[in-house]
Amino acid sequence: MNDTRYMARSAAIASRPLGDETMVMSAASSTLFTLDEIATLLWESADGVTPLDEIVRNKICARYDIPPDVALRDAENFIQQLAGHGILLISDKPLAAANSSPRETR
Amino acid sequence: MSALAAEMAAKALQMGIPLSVQLDLTYRCNERCVHCYLDHRDHGEMATAEILDLLDQMAAAGVFYLTISGGEIMMRKDFFEILEHARARTFCVKLKTNGVLIRAAQAERIHALGVQSVQISIYSHRPEVHDAVTKMPGSLRQSIRAARLLRERGVQVIFANVLMRQNVRDYSGVKALAAGLGAQFILDPTITPMMDGDRSILDLNVDEAALREVFRNEALVGNAEEFCAPPQGPDADALDSLPCSAGHTACYVSPYGDVYPCVQFPLPSGNVRSVKFADIWRHSPQLNEVRSITLRDMPACSQCTHGGTCTRCPGLAYLEGNMRGPSYQDCEKSFARTGIASENLKSKKASSQPFPSSQLIQIQCLPPAEAIFNAGTPPESAANA
């Protein structure tokens, strides 16, 4: 079983940093989300090609005192939530092509 | 506004971030609406490269909500290049258009680009009324076609209904039309002066009786008793409150690069052709003056019983000559809503000063809509506006 997960920001969202948070708006549902500092790190790292465990190890655990297994479990729960709202795409294969332009997906 | 959106707005205010910008791409238009406040001639619009650079600057400054408006936005041949760039910079984009130039291909692109909403101006559900306002035969049919094409693709559509003498009886019909298409509906009861200060189009404003009827229509305002409740006068919190978001978390950029606090507040505050957007936002003396004004600083409004609840627009007050003063149009709206005259209205009446031409109260009764419009021909006053 391949546990490697890739994530990419949906092209059908609007987003902007605001201080240490990030505002994210879904075009489909007009729902506004705010991501806190750690969630923003995950969001900004969601390039579709970097595996989630690598992001957690290099961006989260390197900065915060969180055990890697706990951080990974929390991150997986978090990205599932965002995927449920359609603002993040998750795959077991790299996703870069799916997020290259707002025109390609919604 | 949701609680979360309000929280973000409060944070942006604290941080001095321009959360919302309206960018007008052009003042050119394919319609000639009787109430329009714009000069439709092109006096030197920003080129494509200037606009794309401005979008980059605005994204860097923290702008999130971007309203792209005009004029008619699709009169610009580079419209989709601009829109594509805006979405690539992840703005939350709202378009304002009459929809006349939107066919299936354009609707498809708007959908694919992830536009948040498209606001289409609809003045009546009756072609003879709508088309007489726009002075463009067939325009209602084309605007509705655009709305349908967009809705078929899942794009959020909003019908904006500006209320005026010509369509005073039709807002319920427009609301029903919107509901039938799955579109939202907003009603704007305010005609604004021309941007050059010409106030003649204010004669199109509806009379007080019509406004009173709107304010008591629970399908529009919710609980009418609460909405029209007598004001209690401003408390200490209200006295320290800010008039609106104009200049605080929002501003407007014209097709010529001029920055104003708001599209309805044409106080020249800088030009992005000579100064960076962020520098204008942070350092413009005009914007900083606007930011310095609280209700406490307004001699008339701070003493008025409506002070805490009035929808006073500082831009309309500015257009009436004093950004710290009352706005007649809003005084009259407060009166129509509550039946209680503002201090400004009382003092004008006491001194027997004539009301300015901006008055909402029409002495002459309105003829029925059928009599106003004759086979699609606008009334003389409108045709000359």
CSV table of C-alpha atoms in Angstrom, one decimal:
chain,number,residue,atom,x,y,z
A,1,MET,CA,0.0,0.0,0.0
A,2,ASN,CA,1.3,3.4,-0.9
A,3,ASP,CA,0.9,5.9,2.0
A,4,THR,CA,2.3,8.8,0.1
A,5,ARG,CA,-0.2,11.6,-0.4
A,6,TYR,CA,0.0,14.7,-2.5
A,7,MET,CA,-2.2,17.7,-2.2
A,8,ALA,CA,-2.9,20.7,-4.4
A,9,ARG,CA,-4.9,23.8,-3.9
A,10,SER,CA,-8.1,23.8,-6.0
A,11,ALA,CA,-8.1,26.3,-8.8
A,12,ALA,CA,-11.7,27.3,-8.0
A,13,ILE,CA,-10.7,29.2,-4.8
A,14,ALA,CA,-9.7,32.7,-3.9
A,15,SER,CA,-7.1,33.1,-1.2
A,16,ARG,CA,-5.0,35.7,0.5
A,17,PRO,CA,-2.7,35.9,3.5
A,18,LEU,CA,-4.0,38.2,6.3
A,19,GLY,CA,-1.4,38.5,9.0
A,20,ASP,CA,-0.4,35.0,10.1
A,21,GLU,CA,-3.7,33.6,8.8
A,22,THR,CA,-5.0,32.8,5.3
A,23,MET,CA,-8.4,33.6,3.9
A,24,VAL,CA,-9.8,31.1,1.5
A,25,MET,CA,-13.1,31.4,-0.4
A,26,SER,CA,-14.7,28.6,-2.3
A,27,ALA,CA,-16.2,29.9,-5.6
A,28,ALA,CA,-18.6,26.9,-5.7
A,29,SER,CA,-20.2,27.4,-2.3
A,30,SER,CA,-19.2,31.0,-1.5
A,31,THR,CA,-18.0,29.7,1.8
A,32,LEU,CA,-15.2,31.6,3.6
A,33,PHE,CA,-12.5,29.7,5.5
A,34,THR,CA,-9.6,31.0,7.6
A,35,LEU,CA,-6.5,28.9,8.1
A,36,ASP,CA,-4.4,29.4,11.1
A,37,GLU,CA,-0.6,29.7,11.1
A,38,ILE,CA,0.1,25.9,10.9
A,39,ALA,CA,-2.7,25.3,8.4
A,40,THR,CA,-1.4,28.1,6.3
A,41,LEU,CA,2.0,26.4,6.2
A,42,LEU,CA,0.3,23.3,4.9
A,43,TRP,CA,-1.8,25.3,2.4
A,44,GLU,CA,1.2,27.2,1.0
A,45,SER,CA,3.1,23.9,0.6
A,46,ALA,CA,0.3,22.2,-1.3
A,47,ASP,CA,2.0,22.3,-4.6
A,48,GLY,CA,0.8,19.0,-5.8
A,49,VAL,CA,4.3,17.4,-6.1
A,50,THR,CA,5.7,17.5,-2.5
A,51,PRO,CA,4.5,14.5,-0.5
A,52,LEU,CA,2.5,15.3,2.6
A,53,ASP,CA,4.9,13.5,5.0
A,54,GLU,CA,7.8,15.5,3.6
A,55,ILE,CA,5.8,18.8,4.1
A,56,VAL,CA,5.0,17.8,7.7
A,57,ARG,CA,8.5,16.8,8.4
A,58,ASN,CA,10.2,19.8,6.8
A,59,LYS,CA,7.7,22.6,7.4
A,60,ILE,CA,5.8,21.7,10.6
A,61,CYS,CA,8.0,19.5,12.7
A,62,ALA,CA,11.1,21.6,11.9
A,63,ARG,CA,9.3,24.7,13.3
A,64,TYR,CA,7.0,23.4,16.0
A,65,ASP,CA,7.6,20.9,18.8
A,66,ILE,CA,5.1,18.3,17.6
A,67,PRO,CA,5.9,14.6,17.4
A,68,PRO,CA,6.0,13.6,13.7
A,69,ASP,CA,3.3,10.9,13.9
A,70,VAL,CA,1.0,13.3,15.7
A,71,ALA,CA,1.6,16.1,13.2
A,72,LEU,CA,1.1,13.7,10.3
A,73,ARG,CA,-2.2,12.4,11.7
A,74,ASP,CA,-3.5,15.9,12.4
A,75,ALA,CA,-2.4,17.1,8.9
A,76,GLU,CA,-4.2,14.2,7.3
A,77,ASN,CA,-7.4,14.9,9.2
A,78,PHE,CA,-7.0,18.6,8.2
A,79,ILE,CA,-6.5,18.0,4.5
A,80,GLN,CA,-9.4,15.6,4.4
A,81,GLN,CA,-11.6,18.4,5.8
A,82,LEU,CA,-10.4,20.8,3.2
A,83,ALA,CA,-10.9,18.3,0.5
A,84,GLY,CA,-14.4,17.7,1.7
A,85,HIS,CA,-15.1,21.4,1.1
A,86,GLY,CA,-13.6,21.1,-2.4
A,87,ILE,CA,-10.8,23.6,-1.8
A,88,LEU,CA,-8.0,21.1,-1.7
A,89,LEU,CA,-7.3,18.1,-4.1
A,90,ILE,CA,-5.7,15.0,-2.7
A,91,SER,CA,-4.2,12.1,-4.6
A,92,ASP,CA,-1.7,9.3,-4.2
A,93,LYS,CA,0.0,10.6,-7.3
A,94,PRO,CA,1.5,14.1,-8.0
A,95,LEU,CA,-1.1,16.6,-8.9
A,96,ALA,CA,0.8,19.6,-10.3
A,97,ALA,CA,-1.0,19.5,-13.7
A,98,ALA,CA,-4.4,19.8,-12.0
A,99,ASN,CA,-3.5,23.1,-10.5
A,100,SER,CA,-1.6,24.9,-13.2
A,101,SER,CA,-4.4,27.3,-14.1
A,102,PRO,CA,-7.8,28.3,-12.8
A,103,ARG,CA,-9.3,27.3,-16.1
A,104,GLU,CA,-8.6,23.7,-15.8
A,105,THR,CA,-10.7,22.6,-12.9
A,106,ARG,CA,-13.5,23.8,-10.7
B,1,MET,CA,-21.7,39.6,6.1
B,2,SER,CA,-20.9,36.4,8.0
B,3,ALA,CA,-19.3,36.5,11.4
B,4,LEU,CA,-16.1,35.2,9.9
B,5,ALA,CA,-16.0,37.8,7.1
B,6,ALA,CA,-16.7,40.5,9.7
B,7,GLU,CA,-13.8,39.2,11.8
B,8,MET,CA,-11.5,39.3,8.8
B,9,ALA,CA,-12.6,42.8,8.0
B,10,ALA,CA,-11.9,43.9,11.5
B,11,LYS,CA,-8.4,42.4,11.3
B,12,ALA,CA,-7.8,44.0,8.0
B,13,LEU,CA,-8.9,47.4,9.5
B,14,GLN,CA,-6.5,46.9,12.4
B,15,MET,CA,-3.6,46.0,10.0
B,16,GLY,CA,-4.4,48.7,7.5
B,17,ILE,CA,-5.0,46.2,4.7
B,18,PRO,CA,-7.2,47.2,1.6
B,19,LEU,CA,-9.3,44.1,1.8
B,20,SER,CA,-11.7,45.2,-1.0
B,21,VAL,CA,-11.1,47.1,-4.2
B,22,GLN,CA,-13.5,48.0,-7.0
B,23,LEU,CA,-11.6,48.4,-10.3
B,24,ASP,CA,-13.4,50.0,-13.2
B,25,LEU,CA,-11.8,48.8,-16.4
B,26,THR,CA,-13.6,51.3,-18.6
B,27,TYR,CA,-16.4,53.9,-18.6
B,28,ARG,CA,-17.4,53.0,-22.1
B,29,CYS,CA,-20.7,51.2,-22.3
B,30,ASN,CA,-23.0,49.7,-24.9
B,31,GLU,CA,-26.0,50.9,-22.9
B,32,ARG,CA,-27.0,54.5,-22.2
B,33,CYS,CA,-28.9,54.1,-18.9
B,34,VAL,CA,-30.9,57.2,-17.9
B,35,HIS,CA,-29.5,57.2,-14.4
B,36,CYS,CA,-25.9,56.5,-15.1
B,37,TYR,CA,-23.3,58.7,-13.4
B,38,LEU,CA,-20.4,58.2,-15.8
B,39,ASP,CA,-19.0,60.0,-18.8
B,40,HIS,CA,-18.7,57.2,-21.3
B,41,ARG,CA,-16.0,58.7,-23.5
B,42,ASP,CA,-12.5,57.2,-23.2
B,43,HIS,CA,-10.2,59.8,-21.7
B,44,GLY,CA,-7.2,57.5,-21.7
B,45,GLU,CA,-7.9,54.2,-20.0
B,46,MET,CA,-5.1,52.2,-18.5
B,47,ALA,CA,-3.4,49.8,-21.0
B,48,THR,CA,-3.5,46.1,-20.4
B,49,ALA,CA,0.1,46.0,-19.0
B,50,GLU,CA,-0.8,48.8,-16.6
B,51,ILE,CA,-3.8,46.9,-15.3
B,52,LEU,CA,-1.9,43.6,-15.0
B,53,ASP,CA,0.8,45.4,-13.0
B,54,LEU,CA,-1.8,47.0,-10.8
B,55,LEU,CA,-3.3,43.6,-10.1
B,56,ASP,CA,0.1,42.4,-9.0
B,57,GLN,CA,0.5,45.4,-6.7
B,58,MET,CA,-3.0,45.0,-5.2
B,59,ALA,CA,-2.4,41.3,-4.5
B,60,ALA,CA,0.9,42.2,-2.8
B,61,ALA,CA,-0.9,44.8,-0.8
B,62,GLY,CA,-3.4,42.2,0.5
B,63,VAL,CA,-6.5,42.9,-1.6
B,64,PHE,CA,-8.8,39.9,-1.4
B,65,TYR,CA,-12.1,41.0,-2.8
B,66,LEU,CA,-11.8,42.4,-6.3
B,67,THR,CA,-14.9,43.8,-8.0
B,68,ILE,CA,-14.3,44.4,-11.7
B,69,SER,CA,-16.8,46.9,-13.1
B,70,GLY,CA,-17.3,49.7,-15.5
B,71,GLY,CA,-18.9,51.0,-17.8
B,72,GLU,CA,-19.4,47.7,-19.5
B,73,ILE,CA,-16.4,45.5,-18.7
B,74,MET,CA,-16.7,43.4,-21.8
B,75,MET,CA,-16.2,46.5,-24.0
B,76,ARG,CA,-12.5,45.9,-23.3
B,77,LYS,CA,-11.0,43.5,-25.8
B,78,ASP,CA,-8.5,42.4,-23.1
B,79,PHE,CA,-11.2,41.7,-20.6
B,80,PHE,CA,-10.5,38.0,-20.3
B,81,GLU,CA,-6.7,38.5,-20.2
B,82,ILE,CA,-7.3,40.8,-17.2
B,83,LEU,CA,-9.7,38.4,-15.6
B,84,GLU,CA,-7.4,35.5,-16.1
B,85,HIS,CA,-4.5,37.4,-14.5
B,86,ALA,CA,-6.8,38.4,-11.6
B,87,ARG,CA,-7.7,34.8,-10.9
B,88,ALA,CA,-4.1,33.7,-11.3
B,89,ARG,CA,-3.4,36.1,-8.4
B,90,THR,CA,-6.2,34.4,-6.5
B,91,PHE,CA,-8.5,37.4,-6.0
B,92,CYS,CA,-12.0,36.7,-5.0
B,93,VAL,CA,-13.5,38.2,-8.2
B,94,LYS,CA,-17.0,39.7,-8.6
B,95,LEU,CA,-18.0,41.0,-12.0
B,96,LYS,CA,-20.5,43.8,-12.6
B,97,THR,CA,-21.9,43.8,-16.1
B,98,ASN,CA,-25.1,44.3,-18.1
B,99,GLY,CA,-24.5,40.8,-19.6
B,100,VAL,CA,-25.4,41.9,-23.2
B,101,LEU,CA,-22.1,40.6,-24.6
B,102,ILE,CA,-22.1,37.3,-22.7
B,103,ARG,CA,-22.8,34.3,-24.9
B,104,ALA,CA,-22.2,30.6,-24.2
B,105,ALA,CA,-18.4,30.9,-24.8
B,106,GLN,CA,-18.0,33.9,-22.5
B,107,ALA,CA,-20.2,32.2,-19.8
B,108,GLU,CA,-18.0,29.1,-20.1
B,109,ARG,CA,-14.8,31.1,-19.6
B,110,ILE,CA,-16.2,33.0,-16.6
B,111,HIS,CA,-17.2,29.7,-15.0
B,112,ALA,CA,-13.9,28.1,-15.8
B,113,LEU,CA,-12.0,31.0,-14.3
B,114,GLY,CA,-13.7,30.5,-10.9
B,115,VAL,CA,-15.4,33.9,-10.7
B,116,GLN,CA,-17.2,34.3,-7.4
B,117,SER,CA,-20.3,36.1,-8.7
B,118,VAL,CA,-21.6,38.1,-11.7
B,119,GLN,CA,-23.9,41.0,-10.9
B,120,ILE,CA,-26.2,42.0,-13.7
B,121,SER,CA,-28.2,45.2,-13.8
B,122,ILE,CA,-31.9,44.4,-14.3
B,123,TYR,CA,-34.3,47.4,-14.0
B,124,SER,CA,-37.6,45.7,-14.7
B,125,HIS,CA,-39.0,42.3,-15.7
B,126,ARG,CA,-40.9,44.1,-18.4
B,127,PRO,CA,-38.8,44.7,-21.6
B,128,GLU,CA,-40.5,48.0,-22.4
B,129,VAL,CA,-39.4,49.4,-19.0
B,130,HIS,CA,-35.9,47.9,-18.8
B,131,ASP,CA,-35.1,48.7,-22.4
B,132,ALA,CA,-36.3,52.3,-22.0
B,133,VAL,CA,-34.0,52.7,-19.0
B,134,THR,CA,-31.0,51.3,-20.9
B,135,LYS,CA,-32.0,53.0,-24.1
B,136,MET,CA,-31.1,49.7,-25.9
B,137,PRO,CA,-33.9,47.7,-27.5
B,138,GLY,CA,-33.6,44.0,-26.7
B,139,SER,CA,-31.3,44.6,-23.7
B,140,LEU,CA,-33.5,42.8,-21.1
B,141,ARG,CA,-33.7,39.7,-23.3
B,142,GLN,CA,-29.9,39.7,-23.7
B,143,SER,CA,-29.2,40.3,-20.0
B,144,ILE,CA,-31.6,37.5,-19.1
B,145,ARG,CA,-29.9,35.2,-21.6
B,146,ALA,CA,-26.5,35.9,-20.0
B,147,ALA,CA,-27.9,35.2,-16.5
B,148,ARG,CA,-29.4,31.9,-17.8
B,149,LEU,CA,-26.1,30.8,-19.5
B,150,LEU,CA,-24.2,31.6,-16.3
B,151,ARG,CA,-26.6,29.9,-14.0
B,152,GLU,CA,-26.6,26.8,-16.3
B,153,ARG,CA,-22.9,26.5,-15.5
B,154,GLY,CA,-23.3,27.1,-11.8
B,155,VAL,CA,-22.1,30.6,-11.6
B,156,GLN,CA,-23.6,32.7,-8.9
B,157,VAL,CA,-25.7,35.5,-10.4
B,158,ILE,CA,-27.0,38.6,-8.7
B,159,PHE,CA,-29.7,40.9,-10.2
B,160,ALA,CA,-29.1,44.5,-9.1
B,161,ASN,CA,-32.2,46.5,-9.4
B,162,VAL,CA,-31.7,50.3,-9.1
B,163,LEU,CA,-35.0,51.9,-8.0
B,164,MET,CA,-36.1,55.0,-9.9
B,165,ARG,CA,-39.2,56.7,-11.1
B,166,GLN,CA,-39.3,54.6,-14.3
B,167,ASN,CA,-39.4,51.2,-12.6
B,168,VAL,CA,-40.8,52.0,-9.1
B,169,ARG,CA,-43.5,49.4,-9.4
B,170,ASP,CA,-41.3,46.6,-10.8
B,171,TYR,CA,-39.0,45.4,-8.1
B,172,SER,CA,-41.2,42.6,-7.1
B,173,GLY,CA,-41.3,41.4,-10.7
B,174,VAL,CA,-37.4,41.5,-10.9
B,175,LYS,CA,-37.2,39.7,-7.6
B,176,ALA,CA,-39.5,36.9,-9.0
B,177,LEU,CA,-37.5,36.8,-12.2
B,178,ALA,CA,-34.3,36.4,-10.2
B,179,ALA,CA,-35.8,33.6,-8.2
B,180,GLY,CA,-36.9,31.8,-11.3
B,181,LEU,CA,-33.4,31.8,-12.6
B,182,GLY,CA,-31.8,30.9,-9.3
B,183,ALA,CA,-30.2,34.3,-9.0
B,184,GLN,CA,-30.0,36.5,-6.0
B,185,PHE,CA,-31.6,40.0,-5.9
B,186,ILE,CA,-30.5,43.3,-4.5
B,187,LEU,CA,-32.4,46.5,-4.6
B,188,ASP,CA,-30.6,49.9,-4.5
B,189,PRO,CA,-32.9,52.8,-3.8
B,190,THR,CA,-30.3,55.5,-4.4
B,191,ILE,CA,-29.5,57.4,-7.6
B,192,THR,CA,-26.1,59.0,-7.2
B,193,PRO,CA,-24.9,62.2,-8.8
B,194,MET,CA,-22.7,62.2,-11.9
B,195,MET,CA,-19.0,61.9,-11.0
B,196,ASP,CA,-18.5,65.4,-12.3
B,197,GLY,CA,-20.9,66.7,-9.7
B,198,ASP,CA,-23.9,67.2,-12.0
B,199,ARG,CA,-26.9,66.4,-9.9
B,200,SER,CA,-29.7,66.5,-12.5
B,201,ILE,CA,-30.1,62.8,-12.6
B,202,LEU,CA,-31.2,62.8,-9.0
B,203,ASP,CA,-34.6,63.9,-10.2
B,204,LEU,CA,-35.0,60.2,-11.2
B,205,ASN,CA,-35.1,59.2,-7.5
B,206,VAL,CA,-38.4,57.8,-6.3
B,207,ASP,CA,-40.6,59.7,-4.0
B,208,GLU,CA,-40.9,59.3,-0.3
B,209,ALA,CA,-44.1,57.2,-0.5
B,210,ALA,CA,-42.5,54.7,-2.7
B,211,LEU,CA,-39.4,54.6,-0.5
B,212,ARG,CA,-41.6,54.1,2.5
B,213,GLU,CA,-43.3,51.2,0.8
B,214,VAL,CA,-40.0,49.6,0.0
B,215,PHE,CA,-38.8,50.0,3.6
B,216,ARG,CA,-41.9,48.2,4.9
B,217,ASN,CA,-41.8,45.3,2.5
B,218,GLU,CA,-40.8,42.4,4.7
B,219,ALA,CA,-39.8,40.4,1.6
B,220,LEU,CA,-37.0,42.9,1.2
B,221,VAL,CA,-36.1,44.1,4.7
B,222,GLY,CA,-37.0,41.3,7.0
B,223,ASN,CA,-38.7,42.5,10.1
B,224,ALA,CA,-40.2,45.8,9.0
B,225,GLU,CA,-41.1,46.9,12.6
B,226,GLU,CA,-37.5,46.5,13.6
B,227,PHE,CA,-36.1,47.9,10.4
B,228,CYS,CA,-38.3,51.0,10.7
B,229,ALA,CA,-38.1,51.4,14.5
B,230,PRO,CA,-37.5,55.0,15.8
B,231,PRO,CA,-33.9,55.8,16.4
B,232,GLN,CA,-32.5,55.9,19.9
B,233,GLY,CA,-29.7,58.4,19.2
B,234,PRO,CA,-26.0,57.6,19.0
B,235,ASP,CA,-24.4,56.2,22.1
B,236,ALA,CA,-20.7,56.5,23.0
B,237,ASP,CA,-19.7,53.5,20.8
B,238,ALA,CA,-21.6,54.9,17.9
B,239,LEU,CA,-19.9,58.3,18.2
B,240,ASP,CA,-16.5,56.6,17.9
B,241,SER,CA,-17.6,54.4,15.0
B,242,LEU,CA,-16.4,54.7,11.5
B,243,PRO,CA,-18.8,55.7,8.8
B,244,CYS,CA,-18.2,52.8,6.4
B,245,SER,CA,-15.3,50.8,4.9
B,246,ALA,CA,-14.5,53.5,2.2
B,247,GLY,CA,-10.8,54.4,2.7
B,248,HIS,CA,-10.5,52.1,5.7
B,249,THR,CA,-10.5,48.6,4.2
B,250,ALA,CA,-11.8,49.5,0.7
B,251,CYS,CA,-11.1,51.8,-2.2
B,252,TYR,CA,-11.8,52.3,-5.8
B,253,VAL,CA,-9.6,52.6,-8.9
B,254,SER,CA,-10.9,54.3,-12.0
B,255,PRO,CA,-10.0,53.3,-15.6
B,256,TYR,CA,-7.6,56.2,-15.6
B,257,GLY,CA,-5.7,55.0,-12.5
B,258,ASP,CA,-7.3,57.5,-10.1
B,259,VAL,CA,-7.8,56.1,-6.6
B,260,TYR,CA,-10.8,57.2,-4.6
B,261,PRO,CA,-12.1,56.0,-1.2
B,262,CYS,CA,-15.1,54.5,-3.0
B,263,VAL,CA,-16.8,54.6,-6.4
B,264,GLN,CA,-19.4,56.7,-4.8
B,265,PHE,CA,-16.8,59.0,-3.0
B,266,PRO,CA,-14.9,60.6,-5.8
B,267,LEU,CA,-12.2,62.3,-3.7
B,268,PRO,CA,-9.0,62.1,-5.8
B,269,SER,CA,-6.5,60.4,-3.5
B,270,GLY,CA,-3.7,59.6,-6.0
B,271,ASN,CA,-3.0,57.9,-9.3
B,272,VAL,CA,-1.4,54.5,-9.8
B,273,ARG,CA,0.2,55.7,-13.0
B,274,SER,CA,2.6,57.8,-11.0
B,275,VAL,CA,2.6,56.3,-7.5
B,276,LYS,CA,2.5,52.7,-6.4
B,277,PHE,CA,-0.9,51.5,-5.2
B,278,ALA,CA,0.4,50.6,-1.7
B,279,ASP,CA,2.0,54.0,-1.3
B,280,ILE,CA,-1.3,55.7,-2.1
B,281,TRP,CA,-3.2,53.4,0.2
B,282,ARG,CA,-0.8,54.1,3.1
B,283,HIS,CA,0.2,57.7,2.6
B,284,SER,CA,-2.4,59.6,0.7
B,285,PRO,CA,-3.4,62.7,2.7
B,286,GLN,CA,-6.9,62.4,1.4
B,287,LEU,CA,-7.4,58.8,2.4
B,288,ASN,CA,-5.8,59.5,5.8
B,289,GLU,CA,-8.2,62.4,6.3
B,290,VAL,CA,-11.2,60.1,5.5
B,291,ARG,CA,-9.8,57.6,8.0
B,292,SER,CA,-9.6,60.2,10.7
B,293,ILE,CA,-13.4,60.9,10.7
B,294,THR,CA,-15.7,59.3,13.2
B,295,LEU,CA,-19.3,60.2,13.9
B,296,ARG,CA,-18.1,62.3,16.8
B,297,ASP,CA,-16.4,64.6,14.2
B,298,MET,CA,-19.6,65.3,12.3
B,299,PRO,CA,-21.2,68.4,13.8
B,300,ALA,CA,-24.7,67.7,12.5
B,301,CYS,CA,-24.9,63.9,12.4
B,302,SER,CA,-23.4,63.5,15.9
B,303,GLN,CA,-26.3,65.5,17.3
B,304,CYS,CA,-28.9,63.8,15.3
B,305,THR,CA,-31.2,61.1,16.7
B,306,HIS,CA,-30.5,59.1,13.6
B,307,GLY,CA,-26.7,59.3,14.1
B,308,GLY,CA,-26.3,55.7,15.3
B,309,THR,CA,-28.5,54.0,12.8
B,310,CYS,CA,-28.4,56.2,9.7
B,311,THR,CA,-27.1,54.7,6.5
B,312,ARG,CA,-25.2,58.0,5.8
B,313,CYS,CA,-22.9,57.7,2.8
B,314,PRO,CA,-19.8,59.9,3.3
B,315,GLY,CA,-19.4,59.9,-0.5
B,316,LEU,CA,-22.8,61.4,-1.0
B,317,ALA,CA,-22.1,63.9,1.8
B,318,TYR,CA,-18.8,64.8,0.0
B,319,LEU,CA,-20.7,65.2,-3.3
B,320,GLU,CA,-23.1,67.6,-1.4
B,321,GLY,CA,-20.1,69.6,-0.4
B,322,ASN,CA,-18.8,68.4,3.0
B,323,MET,CA,-17.6,64.9,3.8
B,324,ARG,CA,-18.2,65.6,7.5
B,325,GLY,CA,-21.7,66.8,6.8
B,326,PRO,CA,-25.0,65.0,6.4
B,327,SER,CA,-26.1,63.6,3.2
B,328,TYR,CA,-29.6,64.8,2.2
B,329,GLN,CA,-30.4,61.6,0.4
B,330,ASP,CA,-29.7,59.6,3.5
B,331,CYS,CA,-31.5,62.0,5.7
B,332,GLU,CA,-34.6,61.5,3.6
B,333,LYS,CA,-34.1,57.8,3.6
B,334,SER,CA,-34.0,57.8,7.4
B,335,PHE,CA,-37.2,59.9,7.4
B,336,ALA,CA,-39.0,57.6,5.0
B,337,ARG,CA,-37.9,54.6,7.1
B,338,THR,CA,-38.9,56.0,10.5
B,339,GLY,CA,-41.1,59.0,9.9
B,340,ILE,CA,-38.8,61.0,12.1
B,341,ALA,CA,-36.9,64.0,10.5
B,342,SER,CA,-33.2,64.3,11.0
B,343,GLU,CA,-31.7,67.4,12.6
B,344,ASN,CA,-30.5,68.3,9.1
B,345,LEU,CA,-34.0,68.1,7.6
B,346,LYS,CA,-35.5,70.0,10.6
B,347,SER,CA,-33.0,72.8,10.3
B,348,LYS,CA,-33.5,73.1,6.5
B,349,LYS,CA,-37.2,73.3,7.0
B,350,ALA,CA,-36.9,75.8,9.9
B,351,SER,CA,-34.7,78.1,7.8
B,352,SER,CA,-37.1,77.7,4.8
B,353,GLN,CA,-34.1,76.9,2.7
B,354,PRO,CA,-35.1,75.1,-0.5
B,355,PHE,CA,-34.2,71.5,-0.7
B,356,PRO,CA,-31.4,70.8,-3.1
B,357,SER,CA,-32.3,69.1,-6.3
B,358,SER,CA,-31.1,65.8,-4.8
B,359,GLN,CA,-34.3,65.6,-2.7
B,360,LEU,CA,-36.0,62.2,-2.7
B,361,ILE,CA,-39.4,63.8,-2.0
B,362,GLN,CA,-41.2,64.5,-5.3
B,363,ILE,CA,-44.0,67.0,-5.0
B,364,GLN,CA,-45.6,65.9,-8.2
B,365,CYS,CA,-47.3,62.5,-8.1
B,366,LEU,CA,-45.9,59.8,-10.3
B,367,PRO,CA,-48.0,58.8,-13.3
B,368,PRO,CA,-48.5,55.1,-13.7
B,369,ALA,CA,-45.6,53.2,-15.2
B,370,GLU,CA,-47.6,52.5,-18.3
B,371,ALA,CA,-48.0,56.3,-18.8
B,372,ILE,CA,-44.3,57.0,-18.2
B,373,PHE,CA,-43.3,54.7,-21.0
B,374,ASN,CA,-44.8,54.8,-24.4
B,375,ALA,CA,-43.8,52.0,-26.8
B,376,GLY,CA,-40.3,51.9,-25.3
B,377,THR,CA,-39.7,55.6,-25.5
B,378,PRO,CA,-38.1,57.1,-22.4
B,379,PRO,CA,-39.7,60.2,-20.9
B,380,GLU,CA,-38.3,63.5,-21.9
B,381,SER,CA,-36.6,64.1,-18.6
B,382,ALA,CA,-34.8,60.8,-18.8
B,383,ALA,CA,-33.9,61.2,-22.5
B,384,ASN,CA,-32.2,64.4,-21.7
B,385,ALA,CA,-30.4,63.2,-18.6
